[in-house]
Amino acid sequence: MIQFRDSFFNQKEEKILLLHIIGVLEAIIRKNLSLNEAEKFLFSPYIICKLKKKKCNNKIITILEEGCELEDIASLLPESLEKNIIALKEQTLKTIEEYPKFEDEFWL
């Protein structure tokens, strides 16, 4: 997991987090990652609480909260799961567009 330095997220850290979300969603679609594993990586109230304390962008919090609902969708409406994952991925990609490009520096 990414180690974030201070009590506030900066834009680069948030963009990296969004990229992680896309990766987790893609891995779920391809069945390389279970929903239970995704919960341990990102989609859990525990993670959301930690990110809220660090003043993470509310759009990212919302995406993660919706990710927490994937397990319910899988059990109640399994035929809708992939559609919901794709919609969440699109929402994440749209949010990434709001961030500046970091082409002149490395992320580490």
PDB file of N, CA and C in Angstrom:
ATOM      1  N   MET A   1       0.836  -1.178   0.000  1.00  0.00           N
ATOM      2  CA  MET A   1       0.000   0.000   0.000  1.00  0.00           C
ATOM      3  C   MET A   1       0.883   1.244   0.000  1.00  0.00           C
ATOM      4  N   ILE A   2       0.376   2.285  -0.561  1.00  0.00           N
ATOM      5  CA  ILE A   2       1.098   3.554  -0.638  1.00  0.00           C
ATOM      6  C   ILE A   2       1.196   4.152   0.766  1.00  0.00           C
ATOM      7  N   GLN A   3       2.339   4.683   1.092  1.00  0.00           N
ATOM      8  CA  GLN A   3       2.511   5.393   2.353  1.00  0.00           C
ATOM      9  C   GLN A   3       2.394   6.890   2.082  1.00  0.00           C
ATOM     10  N   PHE A   4       1.403   7.525   2.660  1.00  0.00           N
ATOM     11  CA  PHE A   4       1.205   8.952   2.465  1.00  0.00           C
ATOM     12  C   PHE A   4       1.829   9.699   3.624  1.00  0.00           C
ATOM     13  N   ARG A   5       2.558  10.745   3.298  1.00  0.00           N
ATOM     14  CA  ARG A   5       3.439  11.421   4.245  1.00  0.00           C
ATOM     15  C   ARG A   5       2.741  12.199   5.346  1.00  0.00           C
ATOM     16  N   ASP A   6       1.915  13.138   5.000  1.00  0.00           N
ATOM     17  CA  ASP A   6       1.380  14.002   6.043  1.00  0.00           C
ATOM     18  C   ASP A   6      -0.105  13.798   6.219  1.00  0.00           C
ATOM     19  N   SER A   7      -0.723  14.699   6.958  1.00  0.00           N
ATOM     20  CA  SER A   7      -2.133  14.528   7.272  1.00  0.00           C
ATOM     21  C   SER A   7      -3.048  14.966   6.135  1.00  0.00           C
ATOM     22  N   PHE A   8      -2.483  15.567   5.093  1.00  0.00           N
ATOM     23  CA  PHE A   8      -3.287  15.983   3.952  1.00  0.00           C
ATOM     24  C   PHE A   8      -2.761  15.320   2.696  1.00  0.00           C
ATOM     25  N   PHE A   9      -3.669  14.992   1.802  1.00  0.00           N
ATOM     26  CA  PHE A   9      -3.283  14.427   0.514  1.00  0.00           C
ATOM     27  C   PHE A   9      -2.907  15.560  -0.416  1.00  0.00           C
ATOM     28  N   ASN A  10      -1.914  15.328  -1.247  1.00  0.00           N
ATOM     29  CA  ASN A  10      -1.664  16.284  -2.303  1.00  0.00           C
ATOM     30  C   ASN A  10      -2.222  15.716  -3.602  1.00  0.00           C
ATOM     31  N   GLN A  11      -2.216  16.508  -4.649  1.00  0.00           N
ATOM     32  CA  GLN A  11      -2.847  16.090  -5.897  1.00  0.00           C
ATOM     33  C   GLN A  11      -2.163  14.870  -6.511  1.00  0.00           C
ATOM     34  N   LYS A  12      -0.870  14.786  -6.381  1.00  0.00           N
ATOM     35  CA  LYS A  12      -0.163  13.640  -6.944  1.00  0.00           C
ATOM     36  C   LYS A  12      -0.578  12.349  -6.222  1.00  0.00           C
ATOM     37  N   GLU A  13      -0.658  12.402  -4.910  1.00  0.00           N
ATOM     38  CA  GLU A  13      -1.067  11.222  -4.138  1.00  0.00           C
ATOM     39  C   GLU A  13      -2.491  10.802  -4.478  1.00  0.00           C
ATOM     40  N   GLU A  14      -3.359  11.783  -4.659  1.00  0.00           N
ATOM     41  CA  GLU A  14      -4.735  11.459  -5.026  1.00  0.00           C
ATOM     42  C   GLU A  14      -4.806  10.832  -6.411  1.00  0.00           C
ATOM     43  N   LYS A  15      -4.025  11.343  -7.329  1.00  0.00           N
ATOM     44  CA  LYS A  15      -4.019  10.783  -8.689  1.00  0.00           C
ATOM     45  C   LYS A  15      -3.493   9.342  -8.659  1.00  0.00           C
ATOM     46  N   ILE A  16      -2.479   9.089  -7.874  1.00  0.00           N
ATOM     47  CA  ILE A  16      -1.952   7.725  -7.727  1.00  0.00           C
ATOM     48  C   ILE A  16      -3.024   6.809  -7.139  1.00  0.00           C
ATOM     49  N   LEU A  17      -3.748   7.293  -6.167  1.00  0.00           N
ATOM     50  CA  LEU A  17      -4.828   6.516  -5.570  1.00  0.00           C
ATOM     51  C   LEU A  17      -5.897   6.192  -6.613  1.00  0.00           C
ATOM     52  N   LEU A  18      -6.249   7.157  -7.450  1.00  0.00           N
ATOM     53  CA  LEU A  18      -7.224   6.920  -8.520  1.00  0.00           C
ATOM     54  C   LEU A  18      -6.721   5.843  -9.483  1.00  0.00           C
ATOM     55  N   LEU A  19      -5.441   5.859  -9.788  1.00  0.00           N
ATOM     56  CA  LEU A  19      -4.870   4.824 -10.661  1.00  0.00           C
ATOM     57  C   LEU A  19      -4.948   3.454  -9.999  1.00  0.00           C
ATOM     58  N   HIS A  20      -4.756   3.404  -8.706  1.00  0.00           N
ATOM     59  CA  HIS A  20      -4.902   2.142  -7.967  1.00  0.00           C
ATOM     60  C   HIS A  20      -6.345   1.640  -8.041  1.00  0.00           C
ATOM     61  N   ILE A  21      -7.280   2.548  -7.904  1.00  0.00           N
ATOM     62  CA  ILE A  21      -8.697   2.168  -7.977  1.00  0.00           C
ATOM     63  C   ILE A  21      -8.997   1.533  -9.332  1.00  0.00           C
ATOM     64  N   ILE A  22      -8.515   2.156 -10.405  1.00  0.00           N
ATOM     65  CA  ILE A  22      -8.737   1.605 -11.746  1.00  0.00           C
ATOM     66  C   ILE A  22      -8.136   0.200 -11.852  1.00  0.00           C
ATOM     67  N   GLY A  23      -6.935   0.039 -11.335  1.00  0.00           N
ATOM     68  CA  GLY A  23      -6.291  -1.275 -11.372  1.00  0.00           C
ATOM     69  C   GLY A  23      -7.069  -2.337 -10.623  1.00  0.00           C
ATOM     70  N   VAL A  24      -7.572  -1.994  -9.450  1.00  0.00           N
ATOM     71  CA  VAL A  24      -8.362  -2.943  -8.666  1.00  0.00           C
ATOM     72  C   VAL A  24      -9.647  -3.293  -9.404  1.00  0.00           C
ATOM     73  N   LEU A  25     -10.318  -2.289  -9.965  1.00  0.00           N
ATOM     74  CA  LEU A  25     -11.561  -2.552 -10.701  1.00  0.00           C
ATOM     75  C   LEU A  25     -11.310  -3.441 -11.916  1.00  0.00           C
ATOM     76  N   GLU A  26     -10.242  -3.170 -12.638  1.00  0.00           N
ATOM     77  CA  GLU A  26      -9.896  -3.991 -13.805  1.00  0.00           C
ATOM     78  C   GLU A  26      -9.587  -5.427 -13.380  1.00  0.00           C
ATOM     79  N   ALA A  27      -8.862  -5.585 -12.284  1.00  0.00           N
ATOM     80  CA  ALA A  27      -8.535  -6.922 -11.787  1.00  0.00           C
ATOM     81  C   ALA A  27      -9.796  -7.680 -11.362  1.00  0.00           C
ATOM     82  N   ILE A  28     -10.781  -6.977 -10.816  1.00  0.00           N
ATOM     83  CA  ILE A  28     -12.043  -7.632 -10.454  1.00  0.00           C
ATOM     84  C   ILE A  28     -12.755  -8.108 -11.714  1.00  0.00           C
ATOM     85  N   ILE A  29     -12.846  -7.241 -12.718  1.00  0.00           N
ATOM     86  CA  ILE A  29     -13.521  -7.601 -13.972  1.00  0.00           C
ATOM     87  C   ILE A  29     -12.869  -8.835 -14.591  1.00  0.00           C
ATOM     88  N   ARG A  30     -11.542  -8.880 -14.571  1.00  0.00           N
ATOM     89  CA  ARG A  30     -10.813  -9.992 -15.192  1.00  0.00           C
ATOM     90  C   ARG A  30     -10.712 -11.216 -14.283  1.00  0.00           C
ATOM     91  N   LYS A  31     -11.333 -11.106 -13.104  1.00  0.00           N
ATOM     92  CA  LYS A  31     -11.348 -12.193 -12.124  1.00  0.00           C
ATOM     93  C   LYS A  31      -9.942 -12.565 -11.617  1.00  0.00           C
ATOM     94  N   ASN A  32      -9.053 -11.552 -11.603  1.00  0.00           N
ATOM     95  CA  ASN A  32      -7.735 -11.729 -11.017  1.00  0.00           C
ATOM     96  C   ASN A  32      -7.731 -11.346  -9.540  1.00  0.00           C
ATOM     97  N   LEU A  33      -8.809 -10.711  -9.104  1.00  0.00           N
ATOM     98  CA  LEU A  33      -8.936 -10.236  -7.735  1.00  0.00           C
ATOM     99  C   LEU A  33     -10.375 -10.446  -7.291  1.00  0.00           C
ATOM    100  N   SER A  34     -10.557 -11.011  -6.119  1.00  0.00           N
ATOM    101  CA  SER A  34     -11.913 -11.203  -5.603  1.00  0.00           C
ATOM    102  C   SER A  34     -12.414  -9.915  -4.956  1.00  0.00           C
ATOM    103  N   LEU A  35     -13.704  -9.842  -4.767  1.00  0.00           N
ATOM    104  CA  LEU A  35     -14.270  -8.681  -4.082  1.00  0.00           C
ATOM    105  C   LEU A  35     -13.760  -8.603  -2.644  1.00  0.00           C
ATOM    106  N   ASN A  36     -13.543  -9.759  -2.024  1.00  0.00           N
ATOM    107  CA  ASN A  36     -12.998  -9.766  -0.658  1.00  0.00           C
ATOM    108  C   ASN A  36     -11.589  -9.175  -0.627  1.00  0.00           C
ATOM    109  N   GLU A  37     -10.784  -9.520  -1.617  1.00  0.00           N
ATOM    110  CA  GLU A  37      -9.442  -8.945  -1.689  1.00  0.00           C
ATOM    111  C   GLU A  37      -9.513  -7.447  -1.957  1.00  0.00           C
ATOM    112  N   ALA A  38     -10.404  -7.043  -2.854  1.00  0.00           N
ATOM    113  CA  ALA A  38     -10.559  -5.618  -3.180  1.00  0.00           C
ATOM    114  C   ALA A  38     -10.957  -4.828  -1.942  1.00  0.00           C
ATOM    115  N   GLU A  39     -11.736  -5.457  -1.072  1.00  0.00           N
ATOM    116  CA  GLU A  39     -12.124  -4.805   0.175  1.00  0.00           C
ATOM    117  C   GLU A  39     -10.898  -4.560   1.058  1.00  0.00           C
ATOM    118  N   LYS A  40      -9.974  -5.484   1.057  1.00  0.00           N
ATOM    119  CA  LYS A  40      -8.764  -5.317   1.869  1.00  0.00           C
ATOM    120  C   LYS A  40      -7.834  -4.261   1.289  1.00  0.00           C
ATOM    121  N   PHE A  41      -7.824  -4.113  -0.043  1.00  0.00           N
ATOM    122  CA  PHE A  41      -6.968  -3.123  -0.693  1.00  0.00           C
ATOM    123  C   PHE A  41      -7.538  -1.718  -0.597  1.00  0.00           C
ATOM    124  N   LEU A  42      -8.821  -1.566  -0.937  1.00  0.00           N
ATOM    125  CA  LEU A  42      -9.371  -0.218  -1.068  1.00  0.00           C
ATOM    126  C   LEU A  42     -10.804  -0.049  -0.604  1.00  0.00           C
ATOM    127  N   PHE A  43     -11.660  -0.964  -0.947  1.00  0.00           N
ATOM    128  CA  PHE A  43     -13.094  -0.748  -0.793  1.00  0.00           C
ATOM    129  C   PHE A  43     -13.613  -1.177   0.582  1.00  0.00           C
ATOM    130  N   SER A  44     -13.203  -0.440   1.599  1.00  0.00           N
ATOM    131  CA  SER A  44     -13.667  -0.765   2.952  1.00  0.00           C
ATOM    132  C   SER A  44     -13.902   0.518   3.739  1.00  0.00           C
ATOM    133  N   PRO A  45     -14.824   0.467   4.688  1.00  0.00           N
ATOM    134  CA  PRO A  45     -15.045   1.632   5.557  1.00  0.00           C
ATOM    135  C   PRO A  45     -13.781   2.047   6.302  1.00  0.00           C
ATOM    136  N   TYR A  46     -12.934   1.094   6.632  1.00  0.00           N
ATOM    137  CA  TYR A  46     -11.675   1.398   7.319  1.00  0.00           C
ATOM    138  C   TYR A  46     -10.811   2.325   6.470  1.00  0.00           C
ATOM    139  N   ILE A  47     -10.620   1.964   5.217  1.00  0.00           N
ATOM    140  CA  ILE A  47      -9.804   2.779   4.307  1.00  0.00           C
ATOM    141  C   ILE A  47     -10.442   4.150   4.120  1.00  0.00           C
ATOM    142  N   ILE A  48     -11.749   4.175   3.933  1.00  0.00           N
ATOM    143  CA  ILE A  48     -12.463   5.441   3.724  1.00  0.00           C
ATOM    144  C   ILE A  48     -12.291   6.354   4.930  1.00  0.00           C
ATOM    145  N   CYS A  49     -12.398   5.804   6.113  1.00  0.00           N
ATOM    146  CA  CYS A  49     -12.219   6.594   7.335  1.00  0.00           C
ATOM    147  C   CYS A  49     -10.817   7.196   7.390  1.00  0.00           C
ATOM    148  N   LYS A  50      -9.815   6.395   7.070  1.00  0.00           N
ATOM    149  CA  LYS A  50      -8.430   6.887   7.061  1.00  0.00           C
ATOM    150  C   LYS A  50      -8.263   8.028   6.059  1.00  0.00           C
ATOM    151  N   LEU A  51      -8.846   7.867   4.875  1.00  0.00           N
ATOM    152  CA  LEU A  51      -8.717   8.880   3.832  1.00  0.00           C
ATOM    153  C   LEU A  51      -9.479  10.159   4.177  1.00  0.00           C
ATOM    154  N   LYS A  52     -10.608  10.022   4.815  1.00  0.00           N
ATOM    155  CA  LYS A  52     -11.354  11.210   5.245  1.00  0.00           C
ATOM    156  C   LYS A  52     -10.537  12.021   6.252  1.00  0.00           C
ATOM    157  N   LYS A  53      -9.872  11.334   7.155  1.00  0.00           N
ATOM    158  CA  LYS A  53      -9.041  12.023   8.145  1.00  0.00           C
ATOM    159  C   LYS A  53      -7.900  12.779   7.481  1.00  0.00           C
ATOM    160  N   LYS A  54      -7.446  12.279   6.343  1.00  0.00           N
ATOM    161  CA  LYS A  54      -6.354  12.926   5.617  1.00  0.00           C
ATOM    162  C   LYS A  54      -6.875  13.944   4.609  1.00  0.00           C
ATOM    163  N   LYS A  55      -8.170  14.237   4.676  1.00  0.00           N
ATOM    164  CA  LYS A  55      -8.787  15.256   3.814  1.00  0.00           C
ATOM    165  C   LYS A  55      -8.681  14.908   2.327  1.00  0.00           C
ATOM    166  N   CYS A  56      -8.868  13.653   2.011  1.00  0.00           N
ATOM    167  CA  CYS A  56      -8.844  13.208   0.622  1.00  0.00           C
ATOM    168  C   CYS A  56     -10.043  13.798  -0.126  1.00  0.00           C
ATOM    169  N   ASN A  57      -9.879  14.020  -1.412  1.00  0.00           N
ATOM    170  CA  ASN A  57     -10.919  14.548  -2.290  1.00  0.00           C
ATOM    171  C   ASN A  57     -12.226  13.764  -2.099  1.00  0.00           C
ATOM    172  N   ASN A  58     -13.331  14.479  -1.916  1.00  0.00           N
ATOM    173  CA  ASN A  58     -14.631  13.837  -1.700  1.00  0.00           C
ATOM    174  C   ASN A  58     -15.070  12.977  -2.874  1.00  0.00           C
ATOM    175  N   LYS A  59     -14.652  13.318  -4.073  1.00  0.00           N
ATOM    176  CA  LYS A  59     -15.007  12.489  -5.234  1.00  0.00           C
ATOM    177  C   LYS A  59     -14.368  11.104  -5.115  1.00  0.00           C
ATOM    178  N   ILE A  60     -13.150  11.059  -4.601  1.00  0.00           N
ATOM    179  CA  ILE A  60     -12.477   9.774  -4.399  1.00  0.00           C
ATOM    180  C   ILE A  60     -13.174   8.984  -3.298  1.00  0.00           C
ATOM    181  N   ILE A  61     -13.563   9.666  -2.236  1.00  0.00           N
ATOM    182  CA  ILE A  61     -14.293   9.016  -1.147  1.00  0.00           C
ATOM    183  C   ILE A  61     -15.587   8.400  -1.677  1.00  0.00           C
ATOM    184  N   THR A  62     -16.293   9.138  -2.504  1.00  0.00           N
ATOM    185  CA  THR A  62     -17.540   8.636  -3.082  1.00  0.00           C
ATOM    186  C   THR A  62     -17.297   7.395  -3.939  1.00  0.00           C
ATOM    187  N   ILE A  63     -16.251   7.424  -4.744  1.00  0.00           N
ATOM    188  CA  ILE A  63     -15.912   6.259  -5.569  1.00  0.00           C
ATOM    189  C   ILE A  63     -15.645   5.050  -4.683  1.00  0.00           C
ATOM    190  N   LEU A  64     -14.888   5.248  -3.615  1.00  0.00           N
ATOM    191  CA  LEU A  64     -14.584   4.142  -2.709  1.00  0.00           C
ATOM    192  C   LEU A  64     -15.828   3.641  -1.988  1.00  0.00           C
ATOM    193  N   GLU A  65     -16.711   4.545  -1.608  1.00  0.00           N
ATOM    194  CA  GLU A  65     -17.966   4.137  -0.961  1.00  0.00           C
ATOM    195  C   GLU A  65     -18.806   3.295  -1.915  1.00  0.00           C
ATOM    196  N   GLU A  66     -18.851   3.697  -3.173  1.00  0.00           N
ATOM    197  CA  GLU A  66     -19.581   2.906  -4.165  1.00  0.00           C
ATOM    198  C   GLU A  66     -18.897   1.561  -4.393  1.00  0.00           C
ATOM    199  N   GLY A  67     -17.578   1.544  -4.301  1.00  0.00           N
ATOM    200  CA  GLY A  67     -16.850   0.284  -4.401  1.00  0.00           C
ATOM    201  C   GLY A  67     -17.191  -0.668  -3.269  1.00  0.00           C
ATOM    202  N   CYS A  68     -17.475  -0.113  -2.112  1.00  0.00           N
ATOM    203  CA  CYS A  68     -17.882  -0.944  -0.972  1.00  0.00           C
ATOM    204  C   CYS A  68     -19.214  -1.650  -1.236  1.00  0.00           C
ATOM    205  N   GLU A  69     -20.016  -1.092  -2.110  1.00  0.00           N
ATOM    206  CA  GLU A  69     -21.332  -1.661  -2.424  1.00  0.00           C
ATOM    207  C   GLU A  69     -21.252  -2.800  -3.443  1.00  0.00           C
ATOM    208  N   LEU A  70     -20.101  -3.020  -4.042  1.00  0.00           N
ATOM    209  CA  LEU A  70     -19.978  -4.056  -5.073  1.00  0.00           C
ATOM    210  C   LEU A  70     -20.303  -5.444  -4.542  1.00  0.00           C
ATOM    211  N   GLU A  71     -19.915  -5.711  -3.317  1.00  0.00           N
ATOM    212  CA  GLU A  71     -20.208  -7.022  -2.733  1.00  0.00           C
ATOM    213  C   GLU A  71     -21.715  -7.243  -2.606  1.00  0.00           C
ATOM    214  N   ASP A  72     -22.446  -6.204  -2.214  1.00  0.00           N
ATOM    215  CA  ASP A  72     -23.914  -6.304  -2.142  1.00  0.00           C
ATOM    216  C   ASP A  72     -24.512  -6.524  -3.520  1.00  0.00           C
ATOM    217  N   ILE A  73     -24.001  -5.798  -4.507  1.00  0.00           N
ATOM    218  CA  ILE A  73     -24.495  -5.965  -5.876  1.00  0.00           C
ATOM    219  C   ILE A  73     -24.231  -7.385  -6.355  1.00  0.00           C
ATOM    220  N   ALA A  74     -23.043  -7.908  -6.052  1.00  0.00           N
ATOM    221  CA  ALA A  74     -22.694  -9.273  -6.469  1.00  0.00           C
ATOM    222  C   ALA A  74     -23.641 -10.306  -5.870  1.00  0.00           C
ATOM    223  N   SER A  75     -24.077 -10.083  -4.649  1.00  0.00           N
ATOM    224  CA  SER A  75     -24.951 -11.070  -4.010  1.00  0.00           C
ATOM    225  C   SER A  75     -26.421 -10.871  -4.382  1.00  0.00           C
ATOM    226  N   LEU A  76     -26.840  -9.637  -4.605  1.00  0.00           N
ATOM    227  CA  LEU A  76     -28.255  -9.370  -4.899  1.00  0.00           C
ATOM    228  C   LEU A  76     -28.579  -9.325  -6.392  1.00  0.00           C
ATOM    229  N   LEU A  77     -27.669  -8.743  -7.172  1.00  0.00           N
ATOM    230  CA  LEU A  77     -27.884  -8.581  -8.615  1.00  0.00           C
ATOM    231  C   LEU A  77     -26.610  -8.944  -9.378  1.00  0.00           C
ATOM    232  N   PRO A  78     -26.201 -10.206  -9.332  1.00  0.00           N
ATOM    233  CA  PRO A  78     -24.919 -10.574  -9.932  1.00  0.00           C
ATOM    234  C   PRO A  78     -24.814 -10.220 -11.422  1.00  0.00           C
ATOM    235  N   GLU A  79     -25.934 -10.192 -12.115  1.00  0.00           N
ATOM    236  CA  GLU A  79     -25.908  -9.856 -13.539  1.00  0.00           C
ATOM    237  C   GLU A  79     -25.571  -8.380 -13.774  1.00  0.00           C
ATOM    238  N   SER A  80     -25.675  -7.554 -12.747  1.00  0.00           N
ATOM    239  CA  SER A  80     -25.372  -6.122 -12.856  1.00  0.00           C
ATOM    240  C   SER A  80     -23.972  -5.761 -12.374  1.00  0.00           C
ATOM    241  N   LEU A  81     -23.251  -6.728 -11.855  1.00  0.00           N
ATOM    242  CA  LEU A  81     -21.954  -6.428 -11.246  1.00  0.00           C
ATOM    243  C   LEU A  81     -20.974  -5.804 -12.242  1.00  0.00           C
ATOM    244  N   GLU A  82     -20.778  -6.445 -13.384  1.00  0.00           N
ATOM    245  CA  GLU A  82     -19.792  -5.929 -14.335  1.00  0.00           C
ATOM    246  C   GLU A  82     -20.181  -4.539 -14.818  1.00  0.00           C
ATOM    247  N   LYS A  83     -21.447  -4.305 -15.064  1.00  0.00           N
ATOM    248  CA  LYS A  83     -21.920  -2.985 -15.505  1.00  0.00           C
ATOM    249  C   LYS A  83     -21.600  -1.932 -14.455  1.00  0.00           C
ATOM    250  N   ASN A  84     -21.789  -2.255 -13.194  1.00  0.00           N
ATOM    251  CA  ASN A  84     -21.495  -1.318 -12.103  1.00  0.00           C
ATOM    252  C   ASN A  84     -19.998  -1.071 -11.957  1.00  0.00           C
ATOM    253  N   ILE A  85     -19.204  -2.093 -12.159  1.00  0.00           N
ATOM    254  CA  ILE A  85     -17.748  -1.931 -12.081  1.00  0.00           C
ATOM    255  C   ILE A  85     -17.262  -1.026 -13.207  1.00  0.00           C
ATOM    256  N   ILE A  86     -17.789  -1.252 -14.401  1.00  0.00           N
ATOM    257  CA  ILE A  86     -17.405  -0.421 -15.547  1.00  0.00           C
ATOM    258  C   ILE A  86     -17.807   1.036 -15.315  1.00  0.00           C
ATOM    259  N   ALA A  87     -18.994   1.258 -14.770  1.00  0.00           N
ATOM    260  CA  ALA A  87     -19.449   2.625 -14.480  1.00  0.00           C
ATOM    261  C   ALA A  87     -18.546   3.277 -13.433  1.00  0.00           C
ATOM    262  N   LEU A  88     -18.143   2.523 -12.443  1.00  0.00           N
ATOM    263  CA  LEU A  88     -17.253   3.040 -11.402  1.00  0.00           C
ATOM    264  C   LEU A  88     -15.872   3.356 -11.982  1.00  0.00           C
ATOM    265  N   LYS A  89     -15.427   2.513 -12.887  1.00  0.00           N
ATOM    266  CA  LYS A  89     -14.143   2.753 -13.557  1.00  0.00           C
ATOM    267  C   LYS A  89     -14.213   4.032 -14.386  1.00  0.00           C
ATOM    268  N   GLU A  90     -15.302   4.230 -15.097  1.00  0.00           N
ATOM    269  CA  GLU A  90     -15.487   5.450 -15.900  1.00  0.00           C
ATOM    270  C   GLU A  90     -15.527   6.693 -15.009  1.00  0.00           C
ATOM    271  N   GLN A  91     -16.201   6.585 -13.883  1.00  0.00           N
ATOM    272  CA  GLN A  91     -16.257   7.694 -12.928  1.00  0.00           C
ATOM    273  C   GLN A  91     -14.855   8.028 -12.423  1.00  0.00           C
ATOM    274  N   THR A  92     -14.053   7.015 -12.184  1.00  0.00           N
ATOM    275  CA  THR A  92     -12.687   7.209 -11.721  1.00  0.00           C
ATOM    276  C   THR A  92     -11.840   7.879 -12.802  1.00  0.00           C
ATOM    277  N   LEU A  93     -11.967   7.409 -14.038  1.00  0.00           N
ATOM    278  CA  LEU A  93     -11.222   8.009 -15.148  1.00  0.00           C
ATOM    279  C   LEU A  93     -11.611   9.470 -15.351  1.00  0.00           C
ATOM    280  N   LYS A  94     -12.888   9.765 -15.206  1.00  0.00           N
ATOM    281  CA  LYS A  94     -13.355  11.148 -15.342  1.00  0.00           C
ATOM    282  C   LYS A  94     -12.747  12.025 -14.238  1.00  0.00           C
ATOM    283  N   THR A  95     -12.636  11.481 -13.043  1.00  0.00           N
ATOM    284  CA  THR A  95     -12.055  12.227 -11.926  1.00  0.00           C
ATOM    285  C   THR A  95     -10.569  12.482 -12.163  1.00  0.00           C
ATOM    286  N   ILE A  96      -9.868  11.509 -12.737  1.00  0.00           N
ATOM    287  CA  ILE A  96      -8.443  11.692 -13.030  1.00  0.00           C
ATOM    288  C   ILE A  96      -8.226  12.884 -13.949  1.00  0.00           C
ATOM    289  N   GLU A  97      -9.147  13.112 -14.872  1.00  0.00           N
ATOM    290  CA  GLU A  97      -9.016  14.228 -15.815  1.00  0.00           C
ATOM    291  C   GLU A  97      -8.967  15.585 -15.114  1.00  0.00           C
ATOM    292  N   GLU A  98      -9.445  15.655 -13.892  1.00  0.00           N
ATOM    293  CA  GLU A  98      -9.466  16.907 -13.140  1.00  0.00           C
ATOM    294  C   GLU A  98      -8.112  17.250 -12.525  1.00  0.00           C
ATOM    295  N   TYR A  99      -7.176  16.318 -12.592  1.00  0.00           N
ATOM    296  CA  TYR A  99      -5.863  16.511 -11.980  1.00  0.00           C
ATOM    297  C   TYR A  99      -4.846  16.965 -13.019  1.00  0.00           C
ATOM    298  N   PRO A 100      -3.855  17.730 -12.567  1.00  0.00           N
ATOM    299  CA  PRO A 100      -2.813  18.163 -13.512  1.00  0.00           C
ATOM    300  C   PRO A 100      -1.943  16.982 -13.936  1.00  0.00           C
ATOM    301  N   LYS A 101      -1.253  17.172 -15.032  1.00  0.00           N
ATOM    302  CA  LYS A 101      -0.286  16.172 -15.491  1.00  0.00           C
ATOM    303  C   LYS A 101       0.994  16.342 -14.675  1.00  0.00           C
ATOM    304  N   PHE A 102       1.598  15.219 -14.370  1.00  0.00           N
ATOM    305  CA  PHE A 102       2.854  15.233 -13.626  1.00  0.00           C
ATOM    306  C   PHE A 102       3.948  14.644 -14.513  1.00  0.00           C
ATOM    307  N   GLU A 103       4.166  15.265 -15.641  1.00  0.00           N
ATOM    308  CA  GLU A 103       5.101  14.732 -16.631  1.00  0.00           C
ATOM    309  C   GLU A 103       6.541  15.111 -16.348  1.00  0.00           C
ATOM    310  N   ASP A 104       6.780  16.069 -15.498  1.00  0.00           N
ATOM    311  CA  ASP A 104       8.134  16.552 -15.267  1.00  0.00           C
ATOM    312  C   ASP A 104       8.780  16.020 -14.001  1.00  0.00           C
ATOM    313  N   GLU A 105       8.071  15.121 -13.319  1.00  0.00           N
ATOM    314  CA  GLU A 105       8.636  14.576 -12.088  1.00  0.00           C
ATOM    315  C   GLU A 105       8.184  13.139 -11.905  1.00  0.00           C
ATOM    316  N   PHE A 106       8.971  12.374 -11.175  1.00  0.00           N
ATOM    317  CA  PHE A 106       8.626  11.005 -10.873  1.00  0.00           C
ATOM    318  C   PHE A 106       7.721  10.952  -9.642  1.00  0.00           C
ATOM    319  N   TRP A 107       6.945   9.900  -9.531  1.00  0.00           N
ATOM    320  CA  TRP A 107       5.999   9.831  -8.415  1.00  0.00           C
ATOM    321  C   TRP A 107       6.646   9.340  -7.130  1.00  0.00           C
ATOM    322  N   LEU A 108       7.821   8.758  -7.208  1.00  0.00           N
ATOM    323  CA  LEU A 108       8.511   8.286  -5.995  1.00  0.00           C
ATOM    324  C   LEU A 108       9.549   9.301  -5.547  1.00  0.00           C
TER     325      LEU A 108
END
